[in-house]
Short mmCIF file of C-alpha atoms and ligand atoms in Angstrom, two decimals:
data_model
loop_
_atom_site.label_atom_id
_atom_site.label_comp_id
_atom_site.label_asym_id
_atom_site.label_seq_id
_atom_site.Cartn_x
_atom_site.Cartn_y
_atom_site.Cartn_z
CA MET A 1217 6.90 -13.42 16.80
CA ALA A 1218 5.53 -11.83 14.30
CA LEU A 1219 3.02 -9.29 15.17
CA LEU A 1220 0.40 -10.07 13.03
CA SER A 1221 0.65 -13.57 13.94
CA THR A 1222 -0.94 -12.46 17.14
CA ILE A 1223 -3.80 -11.52 15.59
CA ASN A 1224 -7.02 -13.45 15.10
CA TRP A 1225 -8.31 -13.61 11.39
CA ALA A 1226 -11.79 -14.36 9.81
CA THR A 1227 -10.53 -14.93 6.44
CA ASN A 1228 -11.29 -17.56 3.75
CA GLN A 1229 -9.27 -18.53 0.77
CA ILE A 1230 -11.43 -18.11 -2.49
CA PRO A 1231 -11.10 -18.47 -5.78
CA SER A 1232 -8.27 -17.26 -7.82
CA VAL A 1233 -9.56 -13.97 -9.87
CA GLN A 1234 -6.71 -15.12 -12.23
CA GLU A 1235 -7.84 -18.68 -13.24
CA LEU A 1236 -11.51 -17.11 -13.30
CA ALA A 1237 -10.37 -14.45 -16.05
CA ARG A 1238 -9.11 -17.29 -17.87
CA GLU A 1239 -12.85 -18.75 -18.67
CA PRO A 1240 -14.60 -17.27 -21.53
CA LEU A 1241 -16.81 -15.00 -19.20
CA ASP A 1242 -19.78 -12.82 -20.82
CA SER A 1243 -20.57 -11.30 -17.37
CA VAL A 1244 -18.78 -11.41 -14.41
CA PRO A 1245 -19.95 -13.27 -10.98
CA GLN A 1246 -22.28 -11.70 -9.23
CA SER A 1247 -20.40 -11.68 -6.04
CA TYR A 1248 -18.04 -9.64 -7.71
CA VAL A 1249 -20.47 -6.98 -8.92
CA CYS A 1250 -20.12 -3.70 -6.73
CA ASP A 1251 -23.45 -1.60 -5.61
CA VAL A 1252 -23.04 1.53 -6.96
CA ALA A 1253 -24.85 3.07 -4.15
CA ASP A 1254 -22.01 1.63 -1.39
CA ASP A 1255 -19.85 4.35 -3.30
CA PRO A 1256 -22.06 7.87 -5.08
CA VAL A 1257 -18.90 8.96 -6.14
CA ALA A 1258 -17.33 5.99 -7.96
CA ASP A 1259 -17.68 7.57 -11.19
CA ARG A 1260 -16.51 11.22 -10.44
CA CYS A 1261 -13.35 11.01 -12.06
CA ASN A 1262 -11.39 13.81 -12.81
CA PRO A 1263 -9.04 12.88 -16.00
CA SER A 1264 -7.10 16.67 -15.90
CA LEU A 1265 -6.40 15.78 -11.77
CA GLN A 1266 -3.17 14.83 -11.47
CA VAL A 1267 -1.01 13.92 -8.62
CA PRO A 1268 2.58 15.21 -8.29
CA LEU A 1269 5.92 14.28 -9.23
CA ILE A 1270 8.83 14.69 -6.52
CA ASN A 1271 12.09 14.96 -7.73
CA MET A 1272 13.91 12.59 -4.88
CA ALA A 1273 17.98 14.11 -6.26
CA ASN A 1274 16.48 17.49 -5.86
CA LEU A 1275 15.75 16.43 -2.10
CA VAL A 1276 19.04 14.85 -1.09
CA ASN A 1277 21.58 16.81 -3.31
CA GLY A 1278 20.62 20.17 -0.75
CA GLY A 1279 20.88 23.74 -1.92
CA GLU A 1280 18.52 25.97 -3.65
CA SER A 1281 16.99 23.02 -5.15
CA GLN A 1282 15.91 21.11 -2.40
CA GLU A 1283 14.24 24.25 -0.73
CA GLU A 1284 11.96 23.57 -3.63
CA GLU A 1285 11.36 20.64 -3.94
CA LEU A 1286 10.42 20.41 -0.08
CA GLN A 1287 7.72 23.45 -0.56
CA LYS A 1288 6.51 20.82 -3.09
CA LEU A 1289 6.39 17.60 -0.78
CA TYR A 1290 4.44 19.72 1.98
CA SER A 1291 1.69 20.49 -0.50
CA ALA A 1292 1.87 17.07 -1.82
CA CYS A 1293 1.66 15.61 1.43
CA ARG A 1294 -0.62 17.90 2.41
CA GLU A 1295 -3.13 18.77 -0.25
CA TRP A 1296 -2.56 15.20 -1.86
CA GLY A 1297 -1.57 12.25 0.66
CA ALA A 1298 0.05 10.72 -2.22
CA PHE A 1299 3.06 11.58 -5.20
CA GLN A 1300 5.23 9.86 -7.65
CA LEU A 1301 8.45 9.83 -6.75
CA ILE A 1302 11.84 10.08 -9.28
CA ASN A 1303 15.40 9.14 -8.93
CA HIS A 1304 14.29 7.60 -5.63
CA GLY A 1305 18.09 5.70 -6.00
CA VAL A 1306 16.50 1.88 -5.13
CA PRO A 1307 19.11 0.14 -7.87
CA ASP A 1308 17.41 0.04 -11.69
CA ARG A 1309 18.93 -3.61 -11.92
CA LEU A 1310 16.94 -5.04 -8.70
CA ILE A 1311 13.43 -2.91 -10.27
CA LYS A 1312 13.83 -4.41 -13.45
CA GLU A 1313 14.96 -7.97 -11.80
CA MET A 1314 11.59 -7.92 -9.33
CA LYS A 1315 9.30 -6.56 -12.07
CA LYS A 1316 10.14 -9.42 -14.61
CA GLN A 1317 9.90 -12.44 -11.62
CA THR A 1318 7.11 -10.97 -10.20
CA ARG A 1319 5.69 -11.53 -14.00
CA GLU A 1320 7.12 -14.89 -13.84
CA PHE A 1321 5.61 -15.60 -10.50
CA TYR A 1322 2.26 -14.68 -11.85
CA ASP A 1323 2.64 -16.82 -14.84
CA LEU A 1324 3.31 -20.22 -13.07
CA PRO A 1325 0.51 -22.94 -12.94
CA LEU A 1326 -1.73 -22.17 -10.19
CA GLN A 1327 -0.52 -25.58 -7.93
CA GLU A 1328 2.49 -24.39 -7.64
CA LYS A 1329 1.28 -20.81 -6.51
CA MET A 1330 -0.90 -22.79 -4.48
CA ARG A 1331 2.34 -24.12 -2.95
CA TYR A 1332 2.24 -20.72 -0.43
CA ALA A 1333 -1.31 -20.63 -0.01
CA HIS A 1334 -2.71 -18.53 2.77
CA LYS A 1335 -3.40 -20.87 5.26
CA LYS A 1336 -6.55 -20.69 7.62
CA ASP A 1337 -6.56 -17.38 10.03
CA SER A 1338 -3.07 -16.01 8.48
CA LEU A 1339 -2.92 -13.38 6.31
CA GLU A 1340 0.66 -14.40 4.85
CA GLY A 1341 0.68 -16.22 1.64
CA TYR A 1342 -0.41 -16.42 -2.08
CA GLY A 1343 -4.86 -15.74 -2.64
CA GLN A 1344 -7.10 -13.03 -1.98
CA PRO A 1345 -8.22 -13.74 1.82
CA PHE A 1346 -10.08 -10.51 2.62
CA ILE A 1347 -12.97 -11.53 3.45
CA ASN A 1348 -16.30 -9.50 5.20
CA ASN A 1349 -19.09 -8.73 4.08
CA GLN A 1350 -17.76 -6.52 1.27
CA LYS A 1351 -17.86 -7.35 -2.36
CA LEU A 1352 -15.37 -9.40 -3.37
CA GLN A 1353 -12.28 -7.55 -5.28
CA TRP A 1354 -11.03 -8.38 -9.14
CA SER A 1355 -7.53 -9.42 -7.77
CA ASP A 1356 -5.90 -11.87 -6.60
CA MET A 1357 -2.35 -10.91 -4.12
CA MET A 1358 0.88 -12.41 -2.56
CA PHE A 1359 1.18 -11.24 1.24
CA LEU A 1360 4.51 -11.64 2.94
CA ASN A 1361 5.60 -10.42 6.51
CA SER A 1362 9.16 -8.90 4.94
CA LEU A 1363 11.14 -7.04 7.65
CA PRO A 1364 12.11 -7.04 10.38
CA VAL A 1365 13.78 -10.30 9.01
CA GLU A 1366 13.20 -12.65 11.78
CA ASP A 1367 9.11 -11.98 11.53
CA ARG A 1368 9.72 -13.60 7.56
CA ASN A 1369 8.15 -17.07 7.38
CA PHE A 1370 10.23 -18.24 4.48
CA SER A 1371 7.62 -21.64 3.90
CA PHE A 1372 5.39 -18.49 1.73
CA TRP A 1373 8.66 -17.32 0.21
CA PRO A 1374 8.53 -17.87 -3.71
CA GLU A 1375 11.34 -20.98 -4.54
CA ASN A 1376 10.32 -20.24 -8.42
CA PRO A 1377 11.38 -18.43 -10.34
CA GLN A 1378 14.73 -19.24 -9.32
CA GLY A 1379 16.99 -16.02 -7.43
CA PHE A 1380 13.44 -14.41 -6.53
CA LYS A 1381 13.45 -14.49 -2.64
CA GLU A 1382 17.11 -13.33 -2.37
CA ASN A 1383 15.91 -10.20 -4.88
CA ILE A 1384 12.04 -9.99 -2.65
CA ASP A 1385 14.95 -9.59 0.07
CA SER A 1386 16.73 -6.97 -1.00
CA TYR A 1387 14.34 -5.17 -2.61
CA THR A 1388 12.06 -4.97 0.41
CA LYS A 1389 15.55 -3.61 2.59
CA GLY A 1390 16.05 -0.96 -0.46
CA MET A 1391 12.70 0.48 0.08
CA MET A 1392 12.77 0.61 3.51
CA LYS A 1393 16.15 2.39 3.17
CA LEU A 1394 14.11 5.00 1.02
CA ALA A 1395 10.89 4.92 3.55
CA VAL A 1396 13.17 5.75 6.28
CA SER A 1397 15.25 8.65 4.23
CA LEU A 1398 11.95 9.98 2.57
CA SER A 1399 9.79 10.24 6.05
CA GLY A 1400 12.76 12.48 7.06
CA PHE A 1401 12.77 15.16 4.14
CA MET A 1402 8.80 14.98 4.57
CA GLY A 1403 9.75 15.92 8.53
CA MET A 1404 11.88 18.24 7.30
CA ALA A 1405 9.26 20.04 5.01
CA THR A 1406 6.84 20.82 7.91
CA GLY A 1407 10.18 22.72 9.68
CA LEU A 1408 11.29 19.92 11.53
CA LYS A 1409 14.72 18.29 11.71
CA ALA A 1410 14.75 15.19 9.63
CA SER A 1411 15.21 13.08 12.75
CA GLU A 1412 12.23 13.99 14.05
CA PHE A 1413 9.80 11.93 11.64
CA SER A 1414 11.77 9.38 10.33
CA GLU A 1415 10.62 7.49 13.16
CA VAL A 1416 10.28 4.90 10.25
CA GLY A 1417 13.59 3.36 11.51
CA GLU A 1418 15.69 0.64 9.73
CA ASP A 1419 13.98 -1.49 12.22
CA GLY A 1420 10.81 -0.83 11.06
CA LEU A 1421 7.83 -2.79 10.48
CA GLN A 1422 7.59 -3.58 6.46
CA HIS A 1423 4.35 -6.00 4.81
CA PHE A 1424 5.14 -6.80 1.05
CA ARG A 1425 2.73 -7.67 -1.24
CA MET A 1426 2.02 -8.45 -5.32
CA ASN A 1427 -1.19 -7.60 -6.51
CA TYR A 1428 -2.37 -9.19 -9.52
CA TYR A 1429 -5.88 -7.64 -11.61
CA PRO A 1430 -6.43 -9.73 -14.75
CA PRO A 1431 -8.69 -8.41 -16.73
CA CYS A 1432 -12.34 -7.90 -16.63
CA PRO A 1433 -15.49 -8.07 -19.72
CA GLN A 1434 -17.43 -5.64 -17.21
CA PRO A 1435 -14.36 -3.47 -15.77
CA ASP A 1436 -16.83 -0.79 -14.33
CA GLN A 1437 -18.76 -3.15 -12.57
CA VAL A 1438 -16.27 -4.81 -10.42
CA ILE A 1439 -13.23 -3.05 -8.56
CA GLY A 1440 -9.77 -4.66 -7.86
CA CYS A 1441 -9.24 -2.51 -4.78
CA SER A 1442 -12.07 -1.24 -2.70
CA PRO A 1443 -11.10 2.70 -1.57
CA HIS A 1444 -9.67 2.88 1.30
CA THR A 1445 -6.60 4.81 2.81
CA ASP A 1446 -3.48 2.78 4.14
CA ILE A 1447 -2.98 2.53 7.81
CA THR A 1448 1.24 2.65 7.18
CA THR A 1449 3.34 5.43 7.76
CA ILE A 1450 4.21 5.12 3.88
CA SER A 1451 3.19 2.37 1.52
CA LEU A 1452 5.72 2.44 -1.55
CA LEU A 1453 4.11 1.23 -4.77
CA LEU A 1454 5.69 -0.06 -8.14
CA GLU A 1455 3.59 -0.34 -11.57
CA LEU A 1456 4.70 -3.39 -13.88
CA GLY A 1457 3.54 -2.34 -16.68
CA ASP A 1458 1.95 1.01 -18.37
CA THR A 1459 -1.15 0.19 -17.69
CA PRO A 1460 -3.42 2.63 -15.32
CA GLY A 1461 -5.41 1.64 -12.38
CA LEU A 1462 -4.27 3.16 -8.99
CA GLN A 1463 -6.93 6.01 -8.12
CA ILE A 1464 -6.80 8.92 -5.53
CA ARG A 1465 -9.49 10.41 -3.98
CA LYS A 1466 -8.75 14.17 -4.72
CA ASP A 1467 -11.56 17.05 -3.34
CA GLY A 1468 -14.39 14.42 -4.28
CA TYR A 1469 -12.99 13.19 -7.26
CA TRP A 1470 -10.55 10.16 -8.53
CA ALA A 1471 -7.67 11.20 -9.84
CA THR A 1472 -6.36 8.19 -12.15
CA VAL A 1473 -2.18 7.66 -11.30
CA LYS A 1474 -0.29 7.45 -14.81
CA PRO A 1475 2.08 5.22 -14.34
CA VAL A 1476 5.34 7.34 -14.75
CA PRO A 1477 8.44 4.69 -15.85
CA ASP A 1478 10.40 3.83 -12.83
CA ALA A 1479 8.92 6.03 -10.94
CA VAL A 1480 7.50 4.89 -6.86
CA ASP A 1481 4.07 5.74 -6.14
CA VAL A 1482 3.92 6.86 -2.38
CA ILE A 1483 1.05 6.71 -0.49
CA ILE A 1484 0.99 8.29 2.89
CA GLY A 1485 -0.84 6.48 5.63
CA HIS A 1486 -2.76 7.12 8.97
CA ILE A 1487 0.77 6.88 10.69
CA THR A 1488 2.19 10.00 9.31
CA GLU A 1489 -0.94 12.02 9.73
CA ILE A 1490 -1.13 11.17 13.16
CA MET A 1491 2.60 11.83 13.85
CA SER A 1492 2.10 15.09 11.46
CA ASN A 1493 -1.20 16.08 13.93
CA GLY A 1494 -3.07 16.29 11.24
CA ILE A 1495 -0.90 18.14 8.54
CA TYR A 1496 -0.29 15.88 6.22
CA LYS A 1497 -3.20 13.57 4.88
CA ALA A 1498 -3.39 9.87 4.54
CA ALA A 1499 -4.79 9.59 0.74
CA GLU A 1500 -8.01 7.67 0.38
CA HIS A 1501 -7.08 5.58 -2.61
CA ARG A 1502 -8.89 2.52 -4.44
CA ALA A 1503 -8.03 -0.04 -7.65
CA VAL A 1504 -9.66 0.11 -10.34
CA VAL A 1505 -9.41 -3.10 -13.90
CA ASN A 1506 -9.41 -3.06 -16.99
CA GLU A 1507 -11.13 -4.67 -19.96
CA SER A 1508 -8.20 -6.20 -21.90
CA LYS A 1509 -4.81 -5.79 -20.11
CA VAL A 1510 -3.82 -7.38 -16.59
CA ARG A 1511 -2.21 -4.90 -14.04
CA ILE A 1512 0.34 -5.49 -11.62
CA SER A 1513 1.59 -3.94 -8.90
CA ILE A 1514 4.16 -4.44 -5.83
CA ILE A 1515 3.63 -2.86 -2.93
CA CYS A 1516 5.42 -2.33 0.21
CA PHE A 1517 3.90 -0.86 3.33
CA CYS A 1518 6.06 0.76 5.62
CA TYR A 1519 5.81 1.08 9.62
CA PRO A 1520 7.75 2.36 12.53
CA GLY A 1521 9.53 0.00 14.84
CA LYS A 1522 7.54 -2.66 17.60
CA ASN A 1523 8.31 -0.70 20.16
CA ALA A 1524 7.48 2.99 18.59
CA THR A 1525 4.78 4.62 20.46
CA ILE A 1526 2.32 6.44 17.34
CA GLU A 1527 1.59 10.04 18.24
CA PRO A 1528 2.12 13.20 17.00
CA VAL A 1529 5.44 14.72 16.68
CA GLN A 1530 6.32 16.98 19.66
CA ASP A 1531 7.51 19.88 17.77
CA LEU A 1532 4.11 20.26 16.30
CA VAL A 1533 1.96 20.48 19.33
CA LYS A 1534 2.34 24.02 20.38
CA PRO A 1535 -0.72 25.53 22.46
CA ASP A 1536 -2.32 27.31 19.54
CA CYS A 1537 -1.68 23.68 17.95
CA PRO A 1538 -2.96 21.26 20.45
CA ALA A 1539 -2.30 17.44 19.72
CA ILE A 1540 -4.94 16.17 18.00
CA TYR A 1541 -4.13 12.53 18.54
CA LYS A 1542 -3.62 9.92 21.22
CA SER A 1543 -0.48 8.26 22.02
CA ILE A 1544 -0.88 4.32 20.88
CA SER A 1545 2.03 1.65 20.79
CA LEU A 1546 2.40 0.31 17.55
CA PRO A 1547 1.31 -3.61 18.17
CA GLU A 1548 -1.89 -2.11 20.07
CA TYR A 1549 -2.72 -0.09 16.95
CA LEU A 1550 -2.62 -2.62 14.69
CA ARG A 1551 -4.57 -4.60 16.93
CA THR A 1552 -7.29 -1.78 16.83
CA TYR A 1553 -7.50 -2.02 13.21
CA PHE A 1554 -7.16 -5.70 12.12
CA ASP A 1555 -10.71 -6.12 15.39
CA GLN A 1556 -12.27 -4.51 13.11
CA LYS A 1557 -12.18 -7.98 10.94
CA LEU A 1558 -11.26 -5.82 8.05
CA GLU A 1559 -14.22 -4.00 7.52
CA GLY A 1560 -13.01 -0.82 6.32
CA ASN A 1561 -10.63 1.67 8.03
CA GLN A 1562 -12.39 4.59 6.72
CA GLN A 1563 -13.55 5.75 10.29
CA PHE A 1564 -10.10 4.12 11.88
CA ILE A 1565 -8.39 6.84 12.71
CA ASN A 1566 -10.83 8.55 14.33
CA THR A 1567 -10.55 6.08 16.85
CA PHE A 1568 -6.90 7.99 17.99
CA LYS A 1569 -8.71 11.50 17.95
CA VAL A 1570 -8.68 13.34 21.27
CA HIS A 1571 -11.69 14.51 21.16
CA GLY A 1572 -13.28 11.02 19.88
CA PRO A 1573 -14.65 11.05 16.12
O1 AKG B 2696 -2.74 -1.48 -6.34
C1 AKG B 2696 -2.87 -0.75 -6.71
O2 AKG B 2696 -2.75 0.54 -7.72
C2 AKG B 2696 -3.43 -0.59 -5.01
C3 AKG B 2696 -2.87 -1.16 -3.75
C4 AKG B 2696 -3.70 -0.87 -2.47
O3 AKG B 2696 -4.01 0.12 -2.09
C5 AKG B 2696 -3.27 -1.52 -1.52
O4 AKG B 2696 -2.68 -2.74 -1.72
O5 AKG B 2696 -3.48 -1.11 -0.39
FE1 FE2 B 2697 -3.35 0.85 -0.04
#
């Protein structure tokens, strides 16, 4: 049984924002309007901050350029918890096809997309299931359990456009391979052997999400995706166009990620923070929306295999550097998170600290 199916979801179905945004709106419904007091630094963007760019080819090719790139990778993971990755090796043709078909999927009539609507108490499917006491987010999504293959529930996988299902299959597998090799290099960058860190194995768990952010007449009043940190090992995000929206918090300011053609945006999650014993940081991030343009992102949320234990890697635990985090099994880790009824994960990682929050 898929891990997430063992969790009780407190979710509801809410209307499609894509449909709402089609109507002539002078102002957005109150249920979407954010209270600025919730996030005192919401308006503090620093346009001069630029997320680091890492060249995977230099990591793979070895030699001197590898050493240099490993150092850049180390700083990116430590200081930002996020970076953009070029020359990642996922085939161009597949990426192009995924971008095209994702747009085609969202362009389908609502009725067709509703064939895949979330069922009550499930997270998979089309819609916007995240309901808690927070404001609604200005986005729709399609969420699938993508890996391991036996976790897939094909009743949610889109039949339309033709061939999309097959491409999602190849894409999610390709991204998992990338996650494995990238986390090996992230381990090497701390001085470990690659294998010690690539626990996000090819038998790893992965969730797949396509986020659709429609234009909004009052983009400053709403949020596409509220500030959060991912609970993954790493999250691999593909931008479908050149409309920016993703922002990373750095030293108290928001840095806007400018989409780089064909790059993958890498966001470090809590599992990497735990495995690295706090050397690397999970990046706080959010997505803002645009007044006139649609923005779409595709994300692969990568985790270790279901039998993995999440804990600091032994070689990073030393007498002068004791383990900051406790050990926990992946199922227990996910349950702890989702039992919070999706009320945000800012403090989530503190739950696992040896010396408490
Ligand atoms: O779409 C984006 O830019 C960010 C979405 C995100 O952070 C998430 O889905 O976890
Ligand atoms: Fe995220």
